[in-house]
mmCIF file of C-alpha atoms in Angstrom:
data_model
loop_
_atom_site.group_PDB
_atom_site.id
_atom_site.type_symbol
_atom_site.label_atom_id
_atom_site.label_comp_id
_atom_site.label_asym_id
_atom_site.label_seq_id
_atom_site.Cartn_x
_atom_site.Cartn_y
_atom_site.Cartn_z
ATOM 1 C CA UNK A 27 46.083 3.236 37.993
ATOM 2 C CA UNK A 28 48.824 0.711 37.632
ATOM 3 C CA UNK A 29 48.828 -2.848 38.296
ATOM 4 C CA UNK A 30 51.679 -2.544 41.037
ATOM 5 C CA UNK A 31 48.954 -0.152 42.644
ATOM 6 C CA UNK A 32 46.236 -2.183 42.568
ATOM 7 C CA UNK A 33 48.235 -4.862 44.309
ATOM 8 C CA UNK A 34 48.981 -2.810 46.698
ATOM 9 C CA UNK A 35 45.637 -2.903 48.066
ATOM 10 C CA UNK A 36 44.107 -5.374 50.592
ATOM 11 C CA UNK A 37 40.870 -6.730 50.218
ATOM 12 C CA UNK A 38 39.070 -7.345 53.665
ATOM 13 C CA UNK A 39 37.229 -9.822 54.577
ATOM 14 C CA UNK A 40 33.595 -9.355 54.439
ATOM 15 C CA UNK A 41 32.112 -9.503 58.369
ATOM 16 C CA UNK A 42 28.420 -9.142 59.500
ATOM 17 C CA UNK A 43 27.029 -7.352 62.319
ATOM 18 C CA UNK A 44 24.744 -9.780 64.323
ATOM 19 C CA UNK A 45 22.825 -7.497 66.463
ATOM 20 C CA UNK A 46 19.684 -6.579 65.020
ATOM 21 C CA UNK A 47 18.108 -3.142 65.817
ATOM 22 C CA UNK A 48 21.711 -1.996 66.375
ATOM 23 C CA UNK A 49 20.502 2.058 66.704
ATOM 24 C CA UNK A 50 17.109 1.342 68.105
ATOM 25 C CA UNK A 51 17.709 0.113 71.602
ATOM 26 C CA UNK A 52 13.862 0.870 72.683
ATOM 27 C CA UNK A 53 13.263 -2.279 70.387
ATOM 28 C CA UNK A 54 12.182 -5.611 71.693
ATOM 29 C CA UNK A 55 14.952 -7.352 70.993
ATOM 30 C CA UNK A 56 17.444 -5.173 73.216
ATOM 31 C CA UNK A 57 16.817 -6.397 77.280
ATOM 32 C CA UNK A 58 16.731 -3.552 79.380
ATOM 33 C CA UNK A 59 16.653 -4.109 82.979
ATOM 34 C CA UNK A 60 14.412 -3.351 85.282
ATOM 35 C CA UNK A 61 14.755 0.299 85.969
ATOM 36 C CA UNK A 62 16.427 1.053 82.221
ATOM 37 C CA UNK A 63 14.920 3.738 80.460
ATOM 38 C CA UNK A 64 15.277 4.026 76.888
ATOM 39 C CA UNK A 65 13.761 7.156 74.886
ATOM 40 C CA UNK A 66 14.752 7.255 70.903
ATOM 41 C CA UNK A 67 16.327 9.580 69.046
ATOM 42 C CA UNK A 68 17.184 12.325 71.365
ATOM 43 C CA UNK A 69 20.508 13.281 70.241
ATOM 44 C CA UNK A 70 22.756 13.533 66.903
ATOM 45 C CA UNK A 71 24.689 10.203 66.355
ATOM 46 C CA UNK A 72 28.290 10.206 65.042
ATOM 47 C CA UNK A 73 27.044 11.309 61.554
ATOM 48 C CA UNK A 74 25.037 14.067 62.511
ATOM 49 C CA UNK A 75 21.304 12.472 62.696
ATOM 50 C CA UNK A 76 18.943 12.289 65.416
ATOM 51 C CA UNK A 77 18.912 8.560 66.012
ATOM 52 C CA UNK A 78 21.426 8.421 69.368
ATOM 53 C CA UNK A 79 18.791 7.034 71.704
ATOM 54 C CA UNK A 80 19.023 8.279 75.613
ATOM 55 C CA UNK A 81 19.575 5.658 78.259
ATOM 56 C CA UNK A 82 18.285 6.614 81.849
ATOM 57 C CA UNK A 83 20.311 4.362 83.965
ATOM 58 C CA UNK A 84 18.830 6.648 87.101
ATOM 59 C CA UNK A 85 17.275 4.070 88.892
ATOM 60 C CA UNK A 86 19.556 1.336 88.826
ATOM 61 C CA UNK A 87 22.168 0.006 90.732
ATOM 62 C CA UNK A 88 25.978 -0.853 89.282
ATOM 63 C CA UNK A 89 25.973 -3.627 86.781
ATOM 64 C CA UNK A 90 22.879 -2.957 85.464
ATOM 65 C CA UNK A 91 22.191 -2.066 82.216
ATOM 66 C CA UNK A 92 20.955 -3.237 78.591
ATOM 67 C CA UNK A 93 22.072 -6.322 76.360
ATOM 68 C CA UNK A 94 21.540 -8.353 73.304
ATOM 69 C CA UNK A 95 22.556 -12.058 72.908
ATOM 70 C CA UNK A 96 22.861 -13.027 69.441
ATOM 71 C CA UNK A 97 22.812 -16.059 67.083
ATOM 72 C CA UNK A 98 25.262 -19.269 67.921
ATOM 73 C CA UNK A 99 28.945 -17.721 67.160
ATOM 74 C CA UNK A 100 30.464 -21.271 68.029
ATOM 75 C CA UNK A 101 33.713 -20.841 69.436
ATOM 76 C CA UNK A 102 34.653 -17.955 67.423
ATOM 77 C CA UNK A 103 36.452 -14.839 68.366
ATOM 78 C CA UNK A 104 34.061 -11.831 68.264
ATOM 79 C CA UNK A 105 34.090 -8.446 69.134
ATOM 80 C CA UNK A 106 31.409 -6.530 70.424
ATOM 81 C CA UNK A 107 31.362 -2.234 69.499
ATOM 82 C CA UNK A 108 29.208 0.487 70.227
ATOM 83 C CA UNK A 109 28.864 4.447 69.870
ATOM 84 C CA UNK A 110 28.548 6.409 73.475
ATOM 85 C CA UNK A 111 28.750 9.545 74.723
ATOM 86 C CA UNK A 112 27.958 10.993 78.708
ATOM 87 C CA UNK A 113 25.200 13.526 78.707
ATOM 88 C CA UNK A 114 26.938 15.435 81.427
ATOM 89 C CA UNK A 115 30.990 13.745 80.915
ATOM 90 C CA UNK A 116 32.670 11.354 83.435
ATOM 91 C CA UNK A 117 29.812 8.681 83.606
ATOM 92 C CA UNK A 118 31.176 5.050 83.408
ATOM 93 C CA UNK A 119 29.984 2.361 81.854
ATOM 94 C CA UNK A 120 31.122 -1.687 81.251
ATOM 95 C CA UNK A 121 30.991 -3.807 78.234
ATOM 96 C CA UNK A 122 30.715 -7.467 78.609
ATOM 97 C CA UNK A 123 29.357 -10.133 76.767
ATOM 98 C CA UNK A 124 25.817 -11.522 78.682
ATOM 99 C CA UNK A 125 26.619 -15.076 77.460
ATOM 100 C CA UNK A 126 29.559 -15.944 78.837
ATOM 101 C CA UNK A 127 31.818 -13.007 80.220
ATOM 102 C CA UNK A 128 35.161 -13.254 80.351
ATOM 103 C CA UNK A 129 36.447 -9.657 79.333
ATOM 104 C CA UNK A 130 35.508 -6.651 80.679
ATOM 105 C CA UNK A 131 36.007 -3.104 78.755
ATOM 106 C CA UNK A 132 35.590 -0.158 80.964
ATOM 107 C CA UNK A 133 34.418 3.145 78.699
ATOM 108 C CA UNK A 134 34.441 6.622 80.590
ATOM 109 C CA UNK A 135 32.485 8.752 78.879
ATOM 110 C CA UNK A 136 32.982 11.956 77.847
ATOM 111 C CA UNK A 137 30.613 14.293 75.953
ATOM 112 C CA UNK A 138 31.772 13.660 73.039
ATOM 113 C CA UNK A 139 31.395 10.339 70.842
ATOM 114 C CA UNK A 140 33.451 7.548 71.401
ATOM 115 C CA UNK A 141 33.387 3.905 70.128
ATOM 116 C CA UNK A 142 34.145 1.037 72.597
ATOM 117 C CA UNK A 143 34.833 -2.279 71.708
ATOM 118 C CA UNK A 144 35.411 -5.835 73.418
ATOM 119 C CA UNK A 145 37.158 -8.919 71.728
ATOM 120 C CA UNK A 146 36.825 -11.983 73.293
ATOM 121 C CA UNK A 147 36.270 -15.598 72.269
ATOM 122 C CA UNK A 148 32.852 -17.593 73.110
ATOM 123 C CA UNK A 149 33.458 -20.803 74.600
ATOM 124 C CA UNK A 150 35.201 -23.701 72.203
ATOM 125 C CA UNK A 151 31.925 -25.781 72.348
ATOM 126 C CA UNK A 152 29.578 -25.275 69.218
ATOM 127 C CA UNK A 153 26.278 -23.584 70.147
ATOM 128 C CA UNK A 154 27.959 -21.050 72.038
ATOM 129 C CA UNK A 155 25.959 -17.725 72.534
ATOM 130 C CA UNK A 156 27.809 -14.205 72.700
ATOM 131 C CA UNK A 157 26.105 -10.935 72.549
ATOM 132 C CA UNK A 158 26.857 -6.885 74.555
ATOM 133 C CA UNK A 159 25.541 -5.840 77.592
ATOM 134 C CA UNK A 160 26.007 -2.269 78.581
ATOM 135 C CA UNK A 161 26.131 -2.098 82.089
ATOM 136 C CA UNK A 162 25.996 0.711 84.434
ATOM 137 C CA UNK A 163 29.316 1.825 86.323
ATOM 138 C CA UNK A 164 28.823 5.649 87.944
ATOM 139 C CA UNK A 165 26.657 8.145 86.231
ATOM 140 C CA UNK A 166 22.727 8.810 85.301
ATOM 141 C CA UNK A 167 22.182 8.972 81.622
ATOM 142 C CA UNK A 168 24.132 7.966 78.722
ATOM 143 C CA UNK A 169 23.337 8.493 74.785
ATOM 144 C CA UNK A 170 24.270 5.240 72.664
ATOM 145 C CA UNK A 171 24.321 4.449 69.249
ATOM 146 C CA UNK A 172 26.050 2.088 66.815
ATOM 147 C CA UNK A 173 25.703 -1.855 68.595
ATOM 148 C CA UNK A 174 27.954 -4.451 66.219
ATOM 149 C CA UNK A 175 29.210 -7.509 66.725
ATOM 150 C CA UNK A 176 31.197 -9.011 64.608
ATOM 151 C CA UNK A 177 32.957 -12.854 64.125
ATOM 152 C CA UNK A 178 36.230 -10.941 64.038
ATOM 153 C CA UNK A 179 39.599 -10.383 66.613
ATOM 154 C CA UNK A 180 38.451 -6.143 65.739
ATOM 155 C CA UNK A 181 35.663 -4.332 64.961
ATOM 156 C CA UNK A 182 35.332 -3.671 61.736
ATOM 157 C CA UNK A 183 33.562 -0.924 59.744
ATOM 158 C CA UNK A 184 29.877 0.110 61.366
ATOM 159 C CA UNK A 185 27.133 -1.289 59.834
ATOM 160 C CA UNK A 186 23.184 -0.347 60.756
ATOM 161 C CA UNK A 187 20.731 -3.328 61.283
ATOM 162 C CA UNK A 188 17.235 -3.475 61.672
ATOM 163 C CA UNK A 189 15.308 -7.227 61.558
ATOM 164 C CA UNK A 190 18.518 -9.477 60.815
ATOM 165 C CA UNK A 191 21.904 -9.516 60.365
ATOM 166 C CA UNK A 192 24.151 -7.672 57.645
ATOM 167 C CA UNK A 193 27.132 -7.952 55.716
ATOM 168 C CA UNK A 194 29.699 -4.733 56.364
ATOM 169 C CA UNK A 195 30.907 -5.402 52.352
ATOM 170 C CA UNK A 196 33.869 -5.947 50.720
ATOM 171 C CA UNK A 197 36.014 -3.660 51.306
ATOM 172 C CA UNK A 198 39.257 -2.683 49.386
ATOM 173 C CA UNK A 199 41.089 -0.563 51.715
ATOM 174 C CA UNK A 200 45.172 0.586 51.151
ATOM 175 C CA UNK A 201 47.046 -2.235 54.040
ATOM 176 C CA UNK A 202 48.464 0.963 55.493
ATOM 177 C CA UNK A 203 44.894 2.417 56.450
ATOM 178 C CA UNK A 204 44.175 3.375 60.058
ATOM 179 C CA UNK A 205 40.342 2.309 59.509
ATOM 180 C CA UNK A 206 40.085 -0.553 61.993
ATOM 181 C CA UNK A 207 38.319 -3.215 60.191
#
């Protein structure tokens, strides 16, 4: 490879998903209202495995759902993302951000995986809070997979976390790449 094509490349920024658990919403540290059922690892996630965990939004009325709130973002602009699909098609959900929301992303669901994402900004004071909640629209049961949040104006490349936060990498990607980082 030449040196004109190396320069030719950008290097991204490194980012870090904030949600812990970020496939395993039955976990503790995912809030699911009352009525939310979660049951793990009933369908195949965007890469095939069975780790897409069911939601049973059944019982519960519109704006209900299941959120994180992460660490102190302070000010910055974020962006939340997550993996759904319907189980039947045509169910609609809401992203939001439980700490202070201010955007609103509405994702109708079809049976086939999508990723939805909402950039916002916490407030300007330091200590700010910002997090996802998934929150019920029309429709029973949802499969989701995939939580991220990122200190970021997009969503950058998917990363899994378990018990803390982790670095998506350095990246070297082409500038003229459609991969949304």
């Amino acid at each position: 490879m030449t040196r004109a094509a190396v320069s030719n490349r950008a290097t991204v920024p490194i980012l870090q998903n904030l949600l812990t658990y970020s496939e395993q919403f039955d976990n503790g540290a995912w809030t699911k209202q009352a009525g939310v059922t979660v049951t793990a690892n009933q369908a195949a996630d965007p890469d095939g495995t069975t780790t897409a965990d069911l939601i049973d939004l059944t019982d519960v009325a519109v704006n209900i759902g299941f959120f994180q709130i992460s660490v102190n973002v302070n000010g910055a602009q974020n962006t939340k993302s997550i993996w759904l699909r319907g189980v039947l098609g045509g169910e609609v959900v809401t992203l939001v951000d439980p700490a202070t929301t201010m955007g609103v992303t509405t994702c109708n669901l079809t049976t086939t995986w999508q990723r939805f994402s909402l950039t916002e900004a916490a407030g300007a004071q330091p200590g700010n809070n910002a997090g996802l909640w998934v929150r019920k629209s029309s429709g029973n049961q949802i499969y989701a997979w995939g939580a991220q949040l990122v200190k970021a104006n997009r969503e950058g490349p998917y990363v899994q976390t378990v018990a803390s936060a982790v670095n998506t990498g350095n990246i070297r990607n082409k500038a003229t790449s459609r991969q949304t980082i």
